[in-house]
Each structure stands twice: as C-alpha cells, then as structure tokens.
PDB file of C-alpha atoms in Angstrom:
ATOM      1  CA  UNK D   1      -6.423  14.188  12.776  1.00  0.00           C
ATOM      2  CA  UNK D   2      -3.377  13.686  15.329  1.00  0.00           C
ATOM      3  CA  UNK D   3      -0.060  13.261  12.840  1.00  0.00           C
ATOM      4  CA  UNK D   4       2.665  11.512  14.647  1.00  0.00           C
ATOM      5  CA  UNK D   5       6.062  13.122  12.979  1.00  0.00           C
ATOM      6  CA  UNK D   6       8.864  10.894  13.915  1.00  0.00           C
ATOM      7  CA  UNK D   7      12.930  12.251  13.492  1.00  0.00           C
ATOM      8  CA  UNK D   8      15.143  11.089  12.640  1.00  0.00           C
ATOM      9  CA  UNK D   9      14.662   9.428   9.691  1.00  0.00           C
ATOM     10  CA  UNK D  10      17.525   6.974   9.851  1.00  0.00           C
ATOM     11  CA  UNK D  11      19.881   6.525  12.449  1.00  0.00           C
ATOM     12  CA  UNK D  12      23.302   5.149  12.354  1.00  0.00           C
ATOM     13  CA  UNK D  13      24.913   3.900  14.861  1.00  0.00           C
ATOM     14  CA  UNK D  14      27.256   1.045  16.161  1.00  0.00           C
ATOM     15  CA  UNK D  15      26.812  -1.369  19.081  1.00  0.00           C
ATOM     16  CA  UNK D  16      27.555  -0.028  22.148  1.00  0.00           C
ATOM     17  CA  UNK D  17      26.163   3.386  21.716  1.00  0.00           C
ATOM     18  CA  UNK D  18      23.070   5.232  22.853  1.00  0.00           C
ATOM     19  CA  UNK D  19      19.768   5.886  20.598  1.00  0.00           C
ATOM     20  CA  UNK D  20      17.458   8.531  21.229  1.00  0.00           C
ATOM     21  CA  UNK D  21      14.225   7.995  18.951  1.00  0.00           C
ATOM     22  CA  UNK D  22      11.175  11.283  18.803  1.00  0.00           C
ATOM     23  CA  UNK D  23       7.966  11.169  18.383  1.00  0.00           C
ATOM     24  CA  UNK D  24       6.447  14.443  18.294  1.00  0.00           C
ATOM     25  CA  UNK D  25       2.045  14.811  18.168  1.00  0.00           C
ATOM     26  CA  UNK D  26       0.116  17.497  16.252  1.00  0.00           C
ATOM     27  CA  UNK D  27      -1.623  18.377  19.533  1.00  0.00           C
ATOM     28  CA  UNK D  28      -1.434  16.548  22.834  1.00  0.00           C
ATOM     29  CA  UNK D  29      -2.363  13.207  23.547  1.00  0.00           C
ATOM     30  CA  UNK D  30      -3.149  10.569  25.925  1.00  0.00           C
ATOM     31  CA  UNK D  31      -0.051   9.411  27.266  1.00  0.00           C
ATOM     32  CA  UNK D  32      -1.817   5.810  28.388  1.00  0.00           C
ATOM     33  CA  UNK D  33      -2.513   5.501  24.492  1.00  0.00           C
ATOM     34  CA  UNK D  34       1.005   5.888  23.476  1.00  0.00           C
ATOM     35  CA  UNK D  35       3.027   2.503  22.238  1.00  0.00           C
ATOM     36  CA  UNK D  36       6.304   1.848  20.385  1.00  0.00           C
ATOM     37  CA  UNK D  37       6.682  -1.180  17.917  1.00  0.00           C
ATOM     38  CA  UNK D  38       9.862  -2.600  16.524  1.00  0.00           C
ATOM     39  CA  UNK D  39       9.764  -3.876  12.899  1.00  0.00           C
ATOM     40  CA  UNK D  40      12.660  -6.157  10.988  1.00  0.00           C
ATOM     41  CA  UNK D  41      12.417  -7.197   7.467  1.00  0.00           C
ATOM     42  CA  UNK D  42       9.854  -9.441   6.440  1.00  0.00           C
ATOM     43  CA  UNK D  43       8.357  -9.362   9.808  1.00  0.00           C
ATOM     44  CA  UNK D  44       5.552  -8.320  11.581  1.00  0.00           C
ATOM     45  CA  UNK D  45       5.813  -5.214  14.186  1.00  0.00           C
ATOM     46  CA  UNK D  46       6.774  -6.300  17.691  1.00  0.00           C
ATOM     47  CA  UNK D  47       5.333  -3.832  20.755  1.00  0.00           C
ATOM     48  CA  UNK D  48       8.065  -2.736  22.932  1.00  0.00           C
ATOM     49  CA  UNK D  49       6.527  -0.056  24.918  1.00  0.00           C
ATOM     50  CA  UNK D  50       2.791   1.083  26.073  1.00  0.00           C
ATOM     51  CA  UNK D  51       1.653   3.823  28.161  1.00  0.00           C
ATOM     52  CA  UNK D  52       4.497   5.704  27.180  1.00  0.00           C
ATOM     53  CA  UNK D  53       7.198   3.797  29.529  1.00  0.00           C
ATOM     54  CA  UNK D  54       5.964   0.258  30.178  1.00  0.00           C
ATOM     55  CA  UNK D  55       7.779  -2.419  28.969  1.00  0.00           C
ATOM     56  CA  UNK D  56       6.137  -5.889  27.221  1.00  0.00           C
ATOM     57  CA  UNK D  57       7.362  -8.298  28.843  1.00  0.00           C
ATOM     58  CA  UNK D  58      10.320  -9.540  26.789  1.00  0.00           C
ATOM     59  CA  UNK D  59      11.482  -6.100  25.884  1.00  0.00           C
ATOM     60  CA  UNK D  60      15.258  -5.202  27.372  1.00  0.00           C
ATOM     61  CA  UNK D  61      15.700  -2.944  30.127  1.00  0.00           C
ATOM     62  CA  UNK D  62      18.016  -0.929  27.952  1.00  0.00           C
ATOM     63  CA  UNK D  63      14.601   0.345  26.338  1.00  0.00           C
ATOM     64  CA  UNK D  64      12.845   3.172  28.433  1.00  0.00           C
ATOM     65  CA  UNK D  65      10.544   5.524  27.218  1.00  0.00           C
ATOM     66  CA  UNK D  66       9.534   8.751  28.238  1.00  0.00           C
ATOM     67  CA  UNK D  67       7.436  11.939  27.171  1.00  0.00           C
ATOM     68  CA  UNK D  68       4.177  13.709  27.646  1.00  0.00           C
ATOM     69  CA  UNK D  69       1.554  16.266  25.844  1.00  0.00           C
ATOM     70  CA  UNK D  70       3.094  16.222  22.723  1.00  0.00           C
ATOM     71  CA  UNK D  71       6.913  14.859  22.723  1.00  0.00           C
ATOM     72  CA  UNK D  72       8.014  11.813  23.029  1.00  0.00           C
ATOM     73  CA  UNK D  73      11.158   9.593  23.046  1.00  0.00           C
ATOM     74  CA  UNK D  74      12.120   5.812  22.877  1.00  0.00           C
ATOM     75  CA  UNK D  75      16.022   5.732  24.660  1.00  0.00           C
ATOM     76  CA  UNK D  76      18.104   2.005  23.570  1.00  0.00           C
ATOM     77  CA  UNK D  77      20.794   3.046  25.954  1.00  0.00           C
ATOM     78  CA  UNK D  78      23.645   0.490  24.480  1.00  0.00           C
ATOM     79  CA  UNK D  79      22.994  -0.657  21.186  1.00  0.00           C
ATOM     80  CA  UNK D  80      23.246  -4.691  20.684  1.00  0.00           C
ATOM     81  CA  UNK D  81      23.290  -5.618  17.000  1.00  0.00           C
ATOM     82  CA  UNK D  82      19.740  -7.319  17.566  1.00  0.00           C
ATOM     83  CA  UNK D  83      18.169  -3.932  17.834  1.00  0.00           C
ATOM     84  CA  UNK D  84      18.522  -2.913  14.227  1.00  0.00           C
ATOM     85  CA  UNK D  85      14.834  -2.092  12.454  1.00  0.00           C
ATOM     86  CA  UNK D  86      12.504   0.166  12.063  1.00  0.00           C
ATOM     87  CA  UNK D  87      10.572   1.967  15.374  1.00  0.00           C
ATOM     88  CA  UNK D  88       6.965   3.251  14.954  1.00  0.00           C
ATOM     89  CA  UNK D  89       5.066   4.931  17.664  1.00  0.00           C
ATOM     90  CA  UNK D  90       1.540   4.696  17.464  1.00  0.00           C
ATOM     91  CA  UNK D  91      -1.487   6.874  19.256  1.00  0.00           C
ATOM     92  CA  UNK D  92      -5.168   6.292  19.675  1.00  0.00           C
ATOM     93  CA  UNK D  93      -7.772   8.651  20.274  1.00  0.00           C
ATOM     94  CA  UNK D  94     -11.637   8.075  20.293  1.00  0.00           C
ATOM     95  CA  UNK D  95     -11.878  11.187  18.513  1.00  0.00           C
ATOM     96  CA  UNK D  96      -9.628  11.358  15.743  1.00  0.00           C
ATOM     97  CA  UNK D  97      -8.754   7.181  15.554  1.00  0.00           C
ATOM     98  CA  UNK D  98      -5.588   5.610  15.533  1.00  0.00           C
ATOM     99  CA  UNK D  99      -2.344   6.724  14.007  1.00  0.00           C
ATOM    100  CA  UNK D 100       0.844   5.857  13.364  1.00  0.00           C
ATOM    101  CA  UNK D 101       4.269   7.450  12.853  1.00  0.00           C
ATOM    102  CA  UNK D 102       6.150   7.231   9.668  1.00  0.00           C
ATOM    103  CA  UNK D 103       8.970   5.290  11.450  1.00  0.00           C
ATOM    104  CA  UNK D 104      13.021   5.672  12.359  1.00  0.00           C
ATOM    105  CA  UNK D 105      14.821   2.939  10.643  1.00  0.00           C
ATOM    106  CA  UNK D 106      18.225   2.223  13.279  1.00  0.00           C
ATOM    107  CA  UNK D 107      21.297   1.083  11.323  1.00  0.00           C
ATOM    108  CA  UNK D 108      23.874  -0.749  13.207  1.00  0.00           C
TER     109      UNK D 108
ATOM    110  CA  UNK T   1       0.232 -18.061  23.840  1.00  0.00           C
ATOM    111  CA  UNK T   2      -1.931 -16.303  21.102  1.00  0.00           C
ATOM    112  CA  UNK T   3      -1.597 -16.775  18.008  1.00  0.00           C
ATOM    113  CA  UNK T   4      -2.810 -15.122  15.040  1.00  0.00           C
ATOM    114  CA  UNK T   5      -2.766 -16.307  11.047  1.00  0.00           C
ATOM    115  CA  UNK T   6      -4.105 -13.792   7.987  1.00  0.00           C
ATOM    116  CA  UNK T   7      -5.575 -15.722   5.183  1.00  0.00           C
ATOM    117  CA  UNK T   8      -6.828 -14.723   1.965  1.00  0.00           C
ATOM    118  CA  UNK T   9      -6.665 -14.583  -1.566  1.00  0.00           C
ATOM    119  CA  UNK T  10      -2.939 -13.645  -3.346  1.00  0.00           C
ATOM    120  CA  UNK T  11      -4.358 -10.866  -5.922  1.00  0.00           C
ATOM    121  CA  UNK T  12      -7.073  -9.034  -6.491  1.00  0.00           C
ATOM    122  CA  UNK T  13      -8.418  -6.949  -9.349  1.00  0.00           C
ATOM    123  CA  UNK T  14      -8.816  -3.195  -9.547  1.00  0.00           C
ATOM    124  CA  UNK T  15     -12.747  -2.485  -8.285  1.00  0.00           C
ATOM    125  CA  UNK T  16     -13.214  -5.914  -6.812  1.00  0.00           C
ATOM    126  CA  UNK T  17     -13.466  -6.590  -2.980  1.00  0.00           C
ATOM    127  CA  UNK T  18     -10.521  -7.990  -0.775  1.00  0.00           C
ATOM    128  CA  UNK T  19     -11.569 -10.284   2.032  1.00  0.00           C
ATOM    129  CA  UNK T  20      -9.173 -11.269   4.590  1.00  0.00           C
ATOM    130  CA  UNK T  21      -9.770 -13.493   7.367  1.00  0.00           C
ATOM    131  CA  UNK T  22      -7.493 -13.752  10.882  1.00  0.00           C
ATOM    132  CA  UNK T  23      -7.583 -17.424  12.191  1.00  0.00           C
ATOM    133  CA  UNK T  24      -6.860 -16.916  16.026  1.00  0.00           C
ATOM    134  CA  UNK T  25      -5.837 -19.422  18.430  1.00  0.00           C
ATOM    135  CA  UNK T  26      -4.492 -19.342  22.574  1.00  0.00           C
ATOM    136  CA  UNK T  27      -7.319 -16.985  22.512  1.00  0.00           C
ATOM    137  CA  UNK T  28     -11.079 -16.496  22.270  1.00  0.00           C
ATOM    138  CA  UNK T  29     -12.234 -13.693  20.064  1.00  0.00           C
ATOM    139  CA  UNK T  30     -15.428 -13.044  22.338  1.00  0.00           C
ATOM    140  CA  UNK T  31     -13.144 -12.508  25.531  1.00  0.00           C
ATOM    141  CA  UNK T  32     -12.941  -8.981  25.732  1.00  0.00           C
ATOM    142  CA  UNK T  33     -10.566  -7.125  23.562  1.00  0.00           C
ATOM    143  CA  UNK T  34     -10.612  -5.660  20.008  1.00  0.00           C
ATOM    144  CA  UNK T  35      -9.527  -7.115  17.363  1.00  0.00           C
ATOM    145  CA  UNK T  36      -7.633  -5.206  14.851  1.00  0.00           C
ATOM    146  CA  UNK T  37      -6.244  -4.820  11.102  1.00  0.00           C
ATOM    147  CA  UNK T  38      -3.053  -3.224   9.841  1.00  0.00           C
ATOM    148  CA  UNK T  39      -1.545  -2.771   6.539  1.00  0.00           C
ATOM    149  CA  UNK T  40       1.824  -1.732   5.051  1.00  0.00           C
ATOM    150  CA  UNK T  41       2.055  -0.700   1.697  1.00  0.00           C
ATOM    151  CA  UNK T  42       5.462  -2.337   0.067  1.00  0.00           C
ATOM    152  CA  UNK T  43       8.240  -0.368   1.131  1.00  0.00           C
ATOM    153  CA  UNK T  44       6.064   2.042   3.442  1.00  0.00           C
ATOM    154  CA  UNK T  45       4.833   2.560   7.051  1.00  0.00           C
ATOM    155  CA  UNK T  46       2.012   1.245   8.714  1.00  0.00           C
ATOM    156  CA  UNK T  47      -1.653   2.278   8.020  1.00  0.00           C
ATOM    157  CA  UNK T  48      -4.208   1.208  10.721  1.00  0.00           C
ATOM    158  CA  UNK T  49      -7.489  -0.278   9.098  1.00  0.00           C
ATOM    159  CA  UNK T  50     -10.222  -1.070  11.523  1.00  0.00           C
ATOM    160  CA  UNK T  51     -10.861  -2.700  14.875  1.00  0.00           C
ATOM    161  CA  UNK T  52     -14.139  -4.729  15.565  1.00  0.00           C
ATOM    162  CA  UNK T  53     -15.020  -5.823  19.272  1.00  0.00           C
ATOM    163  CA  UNK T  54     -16.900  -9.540  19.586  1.00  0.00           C
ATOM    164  CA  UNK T  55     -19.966  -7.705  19.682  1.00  0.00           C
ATOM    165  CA  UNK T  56     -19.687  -6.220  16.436  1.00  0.00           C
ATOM    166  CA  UNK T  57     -18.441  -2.737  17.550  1.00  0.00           C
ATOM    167  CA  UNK T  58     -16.428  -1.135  15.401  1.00  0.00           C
ATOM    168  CA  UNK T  59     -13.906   2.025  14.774  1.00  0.00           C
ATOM    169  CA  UNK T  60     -12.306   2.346  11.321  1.00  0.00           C
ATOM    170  CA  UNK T  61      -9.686   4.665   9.795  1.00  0.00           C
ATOM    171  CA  UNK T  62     -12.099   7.983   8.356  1.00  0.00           C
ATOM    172  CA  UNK T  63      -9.915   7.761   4.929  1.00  0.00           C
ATOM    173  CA  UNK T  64     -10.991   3.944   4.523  1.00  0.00           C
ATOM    174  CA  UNK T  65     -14.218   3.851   6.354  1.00  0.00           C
ATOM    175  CA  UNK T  66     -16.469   4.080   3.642  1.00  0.00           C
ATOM    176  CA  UNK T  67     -14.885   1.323   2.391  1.00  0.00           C
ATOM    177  CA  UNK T  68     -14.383  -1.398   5.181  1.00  0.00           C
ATOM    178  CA  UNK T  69     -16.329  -4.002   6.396  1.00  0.00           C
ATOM    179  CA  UNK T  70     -15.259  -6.166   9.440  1.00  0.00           C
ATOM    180  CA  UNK T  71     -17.147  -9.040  11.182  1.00  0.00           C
ATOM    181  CA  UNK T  72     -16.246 -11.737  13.718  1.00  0.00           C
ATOM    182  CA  UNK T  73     -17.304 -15.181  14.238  1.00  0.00           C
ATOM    183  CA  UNK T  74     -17.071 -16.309  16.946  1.00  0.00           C
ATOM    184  CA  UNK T  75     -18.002 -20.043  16.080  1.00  0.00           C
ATOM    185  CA  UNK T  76     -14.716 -20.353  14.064  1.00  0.00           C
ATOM    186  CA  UNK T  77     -12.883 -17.752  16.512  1.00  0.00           C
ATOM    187  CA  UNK T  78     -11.302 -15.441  13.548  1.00  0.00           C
ATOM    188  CA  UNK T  79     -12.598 -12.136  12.592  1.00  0.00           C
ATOM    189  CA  UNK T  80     -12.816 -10.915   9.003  1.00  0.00           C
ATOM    190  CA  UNK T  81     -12.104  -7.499   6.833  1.00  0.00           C
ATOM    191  CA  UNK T  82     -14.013  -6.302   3.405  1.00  0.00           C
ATOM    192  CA  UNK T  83     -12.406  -3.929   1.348  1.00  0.00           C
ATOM    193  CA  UNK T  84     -14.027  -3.022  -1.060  1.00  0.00           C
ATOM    194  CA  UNK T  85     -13.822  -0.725  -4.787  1.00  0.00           C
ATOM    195  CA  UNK T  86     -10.034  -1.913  -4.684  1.00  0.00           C
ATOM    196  CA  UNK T  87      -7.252  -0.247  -6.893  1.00  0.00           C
ATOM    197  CA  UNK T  88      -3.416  -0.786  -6.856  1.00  0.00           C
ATOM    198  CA  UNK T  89      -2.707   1.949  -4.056  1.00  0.00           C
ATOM    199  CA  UNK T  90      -4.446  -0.709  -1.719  1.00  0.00           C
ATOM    200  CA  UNK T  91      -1.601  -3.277  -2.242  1.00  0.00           C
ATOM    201  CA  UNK T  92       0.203  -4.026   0.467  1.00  0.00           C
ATOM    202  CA  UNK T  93       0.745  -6.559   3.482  1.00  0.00           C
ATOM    203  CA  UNK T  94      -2.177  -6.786   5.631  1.00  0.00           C
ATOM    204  CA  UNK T  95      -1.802  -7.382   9.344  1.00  0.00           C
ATOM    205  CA  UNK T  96      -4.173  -8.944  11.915  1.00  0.00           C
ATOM    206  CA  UNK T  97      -3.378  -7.772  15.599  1.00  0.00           C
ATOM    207  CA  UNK T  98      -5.249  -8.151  19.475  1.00  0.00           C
ATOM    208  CA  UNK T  99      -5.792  -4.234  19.866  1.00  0.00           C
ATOM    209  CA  UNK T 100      -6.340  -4.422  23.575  1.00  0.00           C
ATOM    210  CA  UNK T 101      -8.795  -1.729  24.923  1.00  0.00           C
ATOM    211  CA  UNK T 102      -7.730   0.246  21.526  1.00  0.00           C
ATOM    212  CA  UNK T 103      -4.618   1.684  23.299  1.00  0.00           C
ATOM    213  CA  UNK T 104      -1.782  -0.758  21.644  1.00  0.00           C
ATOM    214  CA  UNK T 105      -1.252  -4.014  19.193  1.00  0.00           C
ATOM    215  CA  UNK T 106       0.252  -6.904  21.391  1.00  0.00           C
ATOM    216  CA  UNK T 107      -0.205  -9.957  19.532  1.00  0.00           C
ATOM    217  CA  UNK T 108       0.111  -9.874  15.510  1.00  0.00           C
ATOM    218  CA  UNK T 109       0.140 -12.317  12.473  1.00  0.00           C
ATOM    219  CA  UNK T 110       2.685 -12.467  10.026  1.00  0.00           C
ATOM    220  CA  UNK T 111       1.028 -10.678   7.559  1.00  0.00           C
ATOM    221  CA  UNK T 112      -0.492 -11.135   3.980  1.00  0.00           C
ATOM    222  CA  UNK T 113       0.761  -9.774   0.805  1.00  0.00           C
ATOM    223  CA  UNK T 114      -2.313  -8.439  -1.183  1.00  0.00           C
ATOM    224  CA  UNK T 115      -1.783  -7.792  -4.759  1.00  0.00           C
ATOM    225  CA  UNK T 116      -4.174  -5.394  -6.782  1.00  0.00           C
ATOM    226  CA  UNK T 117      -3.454  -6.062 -10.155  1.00  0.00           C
ATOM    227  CA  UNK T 118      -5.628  -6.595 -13.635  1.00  0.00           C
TER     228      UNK T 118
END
C-alpha cells in the first residue's frame, strides 16, 4: 500500500503569511493522480488541486502546487482568514487503490 | 451544477448491514465517470470506501472489500453502498463523491452521520 505522510500536523499562522503544506509517498506515484482537498468543520472536502498543480476552477491563484516521485507540496502564498481547515492530499493507483493523507489542519 | 445527497438510516446495530444511497442530480450516473464513497470517522481523516462505474465496475479499499457492496441505478440516477458485519469502529460520516476517471473527488455530498450502536 502507498501511505501518504503529511507534516506538519498543525500549522499556525496569521493572514498575510505564506503556507507551505507536504505530502510525502511511500514510493513514487503518478503525479496525474495526485489531488489536494480543503475541509472546514461540518463540511464536506472541497478539491483544490489535481494533477499535482491544476487548479478547480474556483480555487485562488494564491494556491499552487508542486512536486513529483514522492514529495509533494500545496504553497497558500498570503494567507486570507477564509483559508483556515484542514488539507488532505489524496493518491490513486490501480495497484494498490486510493489513499489519503492524514491531513494538516491551518490555524489562522 | 451537480449535485449530490447521502441518504440513509441514522444508527445501526453492531453485525447488521449499513445501506447508504447517493441521490444525484445536474448529472447522469451512466455518463461516464465513477462514482465514489468516502467516510470520516468522528474526529479523524478520510477513509476512501469504494468506487462503482455505471456498468457495475468496481474498485474497493482491500481493508473493507470483503465487506462492501455497491450498485447503481441508473433508473433513479443514485448509486448505493452495503456494508456489511458492522461494529462501532465503522461509525462515522459517510461521503458520496463524482471520482472522475479515479484520479480525484470533484463533486461531493454533505455527508451522513452513521451511528453503530446497540
């Protein structure tokens, strides 16, 4: 199985500032089957990201992403107070199934 | 724009079966993508379940696989999950998602809070 090991666990941070988010694989994978979600209280997961760096549309331009084989980083480049949550990445693979990573929760 | 809406029962009993059902609309279940389910445990991260396509293909999680059961119906346009030989570690808020050619989750419902109590 492909473990997804996210760091850190929590960050805090206040508007304004930068966020740099890992997501680091147990072996390589398919960049094309990488994806970020943003979750908020009570709510469902929103995708921000697939394929690594491609936005949804909806997502702010202040959210890139980047990363291959096995590292991997969601970048908020200036916090807005809207962008507190938790962030999971998330990998599929037709050989070991989907999987997702135990999450960064971003305190503004 | 899609929509998606879990429905179920509120609680079910250690060694029963949980069925869910995913209501979708702005979409048609037999167009071409997977159809997925999610769930988070209270408090926890996310566990992915299963994804069926319209024809009845399916890929499930190996830890749960023995246990799941998902259909669609296309008639109705939702899609369905069985769980069964339930205990209390299987409580949690289950998700219904559009899993697009497997690779991501783009469209989700709000989620259904699954008790497993006696």
């Amino acid at each position: 199985d492909i473990v997804l090991t996210q760091s850190p666990g929590t960050l805090s941070l206040s508007p304004g500032e930068g966020a740099t988010l890992s997501c680091r694989a147990s072996q390589g994978v398919t960049s094309n089957y990488l994806a970020w979600y943003q979750q908020k209280p009570g709510r469902a997961p929103r995708l921000l990201m697939y394929g690594v760096s491609r936005r949804v549309t909806g997502t702010p331009d202040r959210f890139s992403g980047s990363g291959s084989g096995t590292d991997f980083t969601l970048t908020i480049s200036r916090l807005e107070p809207e962008d507190f949550g938790v962030y999971y990445c998330q990998h599929y693979s037709s050989s070991t199934g989907l999987t997702f990573g135990g999450g960064t929760k971003v305190e503004i | 724009q899609v929509q998606l809406q879990e429905s179920g029962p509120g609680l079910v009993k250690p060694t029963e079966t949980l069925t869910l059902s995913c209501g979708v609309s702005g979409y048609s279940v037999s167009s071409g993508y997977y159809w997925g389910w999610i769930r988070q445990p209270p408090g926890k991260g996310l566990q992915w379940i299963g994804s069926i396509y319209h024809s009845g293909n399916s890929y499930s999680n190996p830890s749960l696989k023995s246990r799941v059961t998902m259909s669609v119906d296309t008639s109705k346009n939702q899609f369905s999950l069985r769980l069964t030989a339930v205990t209390a570690a299987d409580t949690a808020v289950y998700y219904c998602a559009r899993h697009p050619q497997l690779r991501y989750f783009d469209f989700w419902g709000q989620g259904a809070l699954v008790p497993v109590s006696s």
